[in-house]
Amino acid sequence: MARSIANAVSNRLPFVAAAILCLAAVQLITASCTPEPAPYAARVMIQR
């Protein structure tokens, strides 16, 4: 019983580790991008 559980976990572990590494890489890539500047209309005061 314990051996079959250990085999199931060890078979899935590489896929879980690869998914976590991919998510970490995506976060690093998106964090290094510069944000888009705000539209000019959002920074201009409306005068009446």
Coordinates of C-alpha atoms in Angstrom, one line a residue:
M1 CA 0.0 0.0 0.0
A2 CA 2.7 2.5 1.0
R3 CA 4.8 1.5 -1.9
S4 CA 2.1 2.1 -4.4
I5 CA 1.4 5.6 -2.9
A6 CA 5.1 6.4 -3.0
N7 CA 5.3 5.3 -6.7
A8 CA 2.3 7.5 -7.5
V9 CA 3.8 10.5 -5.8
S10 CA 7.2 10.0 -7.4
N11 CA 5.6 9.7 -10.8
R12 CA 3.8 13.0 -10.5
L13 CA 6.5 15.0 -8.8
P14 CA 8.5 15.9 -11.9
F15 CA 5.4 17.4 -13.5
V16 CA 4.5 19.4 -10.4
A17 CA 8.1 20.7 -10.2
A18 CA 8.2 21.7 -13.8
A19 CA 4.9 23.6 -13.5
I20 CA 6.2 25.5 -10.4
L21 CA 9.4 26.4 -12.3
C22 CA 7.4 27.6 -15.3
L23 CA 5.2 29.8 -13.1
A24 CA 8.2 31.3 -11.4
A25 CA 9.9 32.0 -14.7
V26 CA 6.7 33.7 -16.0
Q27 CA 6.6 35.9 -12.9
L28 CA 10.2 36.9 -13.3
I29 CA 9.7 37.8 -17.0
T30 CA 6.5 39.8 -16.3
A31 CA 8.2 41.6 -13.3
S32 CA 11.1 42.7 -15.5
C33 CA 8.8 44.4 -18.1
T34 CA 8.3 48.1 -17.8
P35 CA 4.7 49.2 -17.2
E36 CA 2.8 51.0 -19.9
P37 CA 2.5 54.8 -19.3
A38 CA -0.8 56.1 -18.2
P39 CA -2.9 57.8 -21.0
Y40 CA -2.4 61.5 -21.3
A41 CA -6.1 62.2 -20.7
A42 CA -5.9 60.6 -17.3
R43 CA -3.3 63.1 -16.1
V44 CA -4.9 66.3 -17.4
M45 CA -7.2 68.2 -15.1
I46 CA -10.6 69.2 -16.6
Q47 CA -11.2 72.9 -16.4
R48 CA -14.7 74.3 -16.4

